[in-house]
Short mmCIF file of C-alpha atoms in Angstrom, two decimals:
data_model
loop_
_atom_site.label_atom_id
_atom_site.label_comp_id
_atom_site.label_asym_id
_atom_site.label_seq_id
_atom_site.Cartn_x
_atom_site.Cartn_y
_atom_site.Cartn_z
CA PHE A 4 -9.82 30.50 -13.00
CA ARG A 5 -8.08 28.19 -10.58
CA SER A 6 -7.93 24.43 -10.64
CA SER A 7 -7.47 22.02 -7.74
CA GLN A 8 -3.94 20.80 -7.13
CA SER A 9 -5.10 17.62 -5.47
CA LYS A 10 -4.23 14.29 -7.05
CA ASP A 11 -7.45 12.98 -5.53
CA THR A 12 -10.23 14.23 -7.83
CA SER A 13 -12.79 13.99 -5.01
CA LYS A 14 -10.95 16.79 -3.15
CA PHE A 15 -10.40 20.43 -4.04
CA LEU A 16 -7.06 21.79 -2.91
CA LEU A 17 -5.51 25.20 -3.47
CA PRO A 18 -2.11 26.45 -2.38
CA PRO A 19 -1.90 29.08 0.39
CA ASN A 20 -2.67 32.69 -0.62
CA SER A 21 -4.68 31.63 -3.69
CA PHE A 22 -7.41 34.06 -2.69
CA GLN A 23 -7.10 37.56 -1.28
CA SER A 24 -8.46 38.09 2.24
CA GLY A 25 -11.54 40.21 2.56
CA ASN A 26 -13.04 38.97 -0.71
CA SER A 27 -15.68 36.44 -1.69
CA TYR A 28 -15.25 33.80 -4.37
CA GLU A 29 -17.61 31.37 -6.08
CA ILE A 30 -16.29 27.78 -6.17
CA ARG A 31 -18.04 25.72 -8.84
CA LEU A 32 -17.90 21.96 -9.23
CA THR A 33 -18.97 20.34 -12.49
CA VAL A 34 -19.21 16.60 -12.75
CA THR A 35 -19.41 14.95 -16.19
CA ASP A 36 -20.18 11.34 -16.93
CA VAL A 37 -17.29 10.06 -18.99
CA ALA A 38 -19.51 7.42 -20.63
CA TYR A 39 -22.07 10.10 -21.56
CA PRO A 40 -20.24 13.41 -21.91
CA SER A 41 -23.48 15.27 -22.55
CA LEU A 42 -24.55 14.43 -19.00
CA SER A 43 -23.21 16.76 -16.43
CA SER A 44 -24.25 18.54 -13.25
CA SER A 45 -22.87 21.56 -11.44
CA ALA A 46 -23.02 22.97 -7.94
CA SER A 47 -21.41 26.07 -6.49
CA VAL A 48 -20.63 27.56 -3.11
CA LEU A 49 -19.70 31.12 -2.14
CA VAL A 50 -16.55 31.32 -0.01
CA THR A 51 -15.61 34.44 1.90
CA VAL A 52 -11.97 34.74 2.92
CA GLN A 53 -11.62 36.33 6.29
CA SER A 54 -8.67 38.50 7.20
CA SER A 55 -6.21 37.04 9.75
CA PRO A 56 -5.39 39.07 12.80
CA LEU A 57 -2.12 41.09 12.72
CA VAL A 58 0.67 39.85 14.94
CA ALA A 59 2.49 42.41 17.11
CA VAL A 60 5.93 41.19 18.33
CA ILE A 61 8.36 42.98 20.64
CA LEU A 62 11.91 41.72 21.05
CA PRO A 63 13.08 41.19 23.71
CA ALA A 64 9.75 39.81 24.75
CA THR A 65 10.17 39.26 28.47
CA MET A 66 10.38 41.52 31.51
CA GLN A 67 13.53 43.65 31.24
CA LEU A 68 15.79 45.22 33.84
CA LEU A 69 17.13 48.57 32.80
CA ARG A 70 20.14 50.04 34.57
CA VAL A 71 20.30 53.81 35.04
CA GLY A 72 22.35 55.35 32.22
CA LYS A 73 22.15 52.24 29.99
CA GLU A 74 20.14 51.86 26.79
CA LEU A 75 17.53 49.18 25.99
CA ILE A 76 16.37 48.66 22.37
CA LEU A 77 12.86 47.36 21.84
CA ASP A 78 12.34 46.04 18.33
CA GLY A 79 8.91 45.61 16.77
CA SER A 80 10.14 44.85 13.25
CA SER A 81 9.26 41.13 13.59
CA SER A 82 5.57 42.11 13.70
CA TYR A 83 3.67 40.99 10.68
CA ASP A 84 0.49 40.66 8.70
CA PRO A 85 -0.17 36.91 7.98
CA ASP A 86 -2.22 37.89 4.97
CA ALA A 87 0.61 39.91 3.34
CA VAL A 88 1.86 38.10 0.27
CA THR A 89 4.24 40.88 -0.90
CA ALA A 90 6.84 43.00 0.79
CA VAL A 91 4.92 46.15 -0.23
CA LYS A 92 1.77 44.97 1.60
CA ALA A 93 3.83 43.96 4.64
CA ALA A 94 5.46 47.40 4.63
CA SER A 95 2.07 49.07 5.02
CA LEU A 96 1.96 48.30 8.77
CA SER A 97 2.08 51.26 11.09
CA TYR A 98 3.63 51.22 14.52
CA ALA A 99 2.80 53.27 17.63
CA TRP A 100 4.56 52.94 20.99
CA GLU A 101 3.02 53.89 24.33
CA CYS A 102 4.42 53.91 27.83
CA LYS A 103 2.69 53.89 31.22
CA GLN A 104 4.07 53.57 34.73
CA TRP A 105 2.91 50.98 37.26
CA SER A 106 1.32 52.51 40.35
CA GLY A 107 1.31 50.12 43.29
CA GLU A 108 -0.97 52.46 45.23
CA LEU A 109 -3.66 52.30 42.48
CA ASN A 110 -2.75 48.76 41.44
CA GLN A 111 -2.81 49.78 37.76
CA PHE A 112 -0.76 51.51 35.09
CA VAL A 113 -1.07 55.28 34.98
CA GLU A 114 -0.35 57.88 32.22
CA SER A 115 3.08 59.03 33.44
CA CYS A 116 6.15 57.36 31.99
CA PRO A 117 9.44 57.59 33.98
CA VAL A 118 11.72 56.38 31.21
CA ALA A 119 12.94 58.36 28.13
CA ILE A 120 11.96 56.92 24.74
CA THR A 121 13.62 57.84 21.45
CA SER A 122 13.56 56.15 18.07
CA GLY A 123 16.64 57.47 16.28
CA SER A 124 14.48 57.95 13.16
CA ASP A 125 12.22 60.62 11.71
CA ALA A 126 9.23 58.31 12.51
CA GLY A 127 9.58 59.03 16.25
CA MET A 128 7.13 56.98 18.30
CA ASN A 129 5.88 55.45 15.04
CA ALA A 130 9.18 53.69 14.22
CA ASN A 131 9.45 49.94 14.38
CA LYS A 132 12.32 50.20 16.95
CA ILE A 133 12.73 52.43 20.00
CA SER A 134 15.48 53.15 22.50
CA ILE A 135 14.76 53.42 26.17
CA THR A 136 16.94 55.03 28.85
CA ALA A 137 16.34 56.01 32.46
CA ASP A 138 17.87 58.42 34.93
CA ALA A 139 18.21 58.05 38.75
CA ALA A 140 14.76 59.44 39.35
CA ALA A 141 13.27 56.37 37.67
CA VAL A 142 14.97 53.78 39.96
CA ASN A 143 12.56 51.14 41.31
CA THR A 144 9.79 52.09 38.86
CA THR A 145 8.16 49.64 36.46
CA SER A 146 6.92 50.77 33.08
CA ARG A 147 4.84 48.95 30.54
CA ILE A 148 5.71 49.66 26.92
CA TRP A 149 3.02 48.80 24.38
CA LEU A 150 3.46 48.35 20.67
CA LYS A 151 0.28 49.05 18.82
CA LEU A 152 0.21 47.74 15.25
CA SER A 153 -2.28 48.74 12.56
CA ASP A 154 -2.69 48.09 8.86
CA GLY A 155 -4.92 51.10 8.12
CA ASN A 156 -7.87 48.78 7.38
CA HIS A 157 -9.34 48.48 10.88
CA ARG A 158 -7.09 45.61 11.88
CA ASN A 159 -5.05 46.17 14.98
CA ALA A 160 -2.85 44.19 17.33
CA SER A 161 -0.81 45.04 20.39
CA SER A 162 1.91 43.55 22.54
CA TYR A 163 3.80 44.82 25.56
CA VAL A 164 6.93 44.40 27.64
CA ASP A 165 7.52 45.48 31.24
CA ILE A 166 10.68 47.33 32.19
CA LYS A 167 11.93 47.73 35.78
CA VAL A 168 14.55 50.40 36.32
CA ILE A 169 17.43 49.46 38.65
CA GLU A 170 20.61 51.25 39.82
#
């Protein structure tokens, strides 16, 4: 049972996260005549709380230049689930990184990836941070690195950053 937090009795107001997303709730209003307490009337409405989309964030977020032999860290740990009200629920996000190379001839990204990607953790390409390096063979290539975020409940989001390798 939840009560309105509005000082105006003609309005029903609840604080954020009062209801869990993905569920339906019945909201019932009962009006009683103060002069005749035995006179009252009720009405109800069924409210379904929709899930918010996940938010995938990569930092740094803009096009990056990567020098041969240098390291670039991409960090997806700022990604989040707007519906998560606890750290445990927020920790249930899964990360997957993907890399493709830009092909000027085909005017699209193709499956090959000229940069080396490591995570420094047992999670590998499913870690929330990755490290990118390139050797001389990758000079003048552009790669697109995608972060694909999932909550295991059919909600997904993605973000990407482009990386150009220079000498």
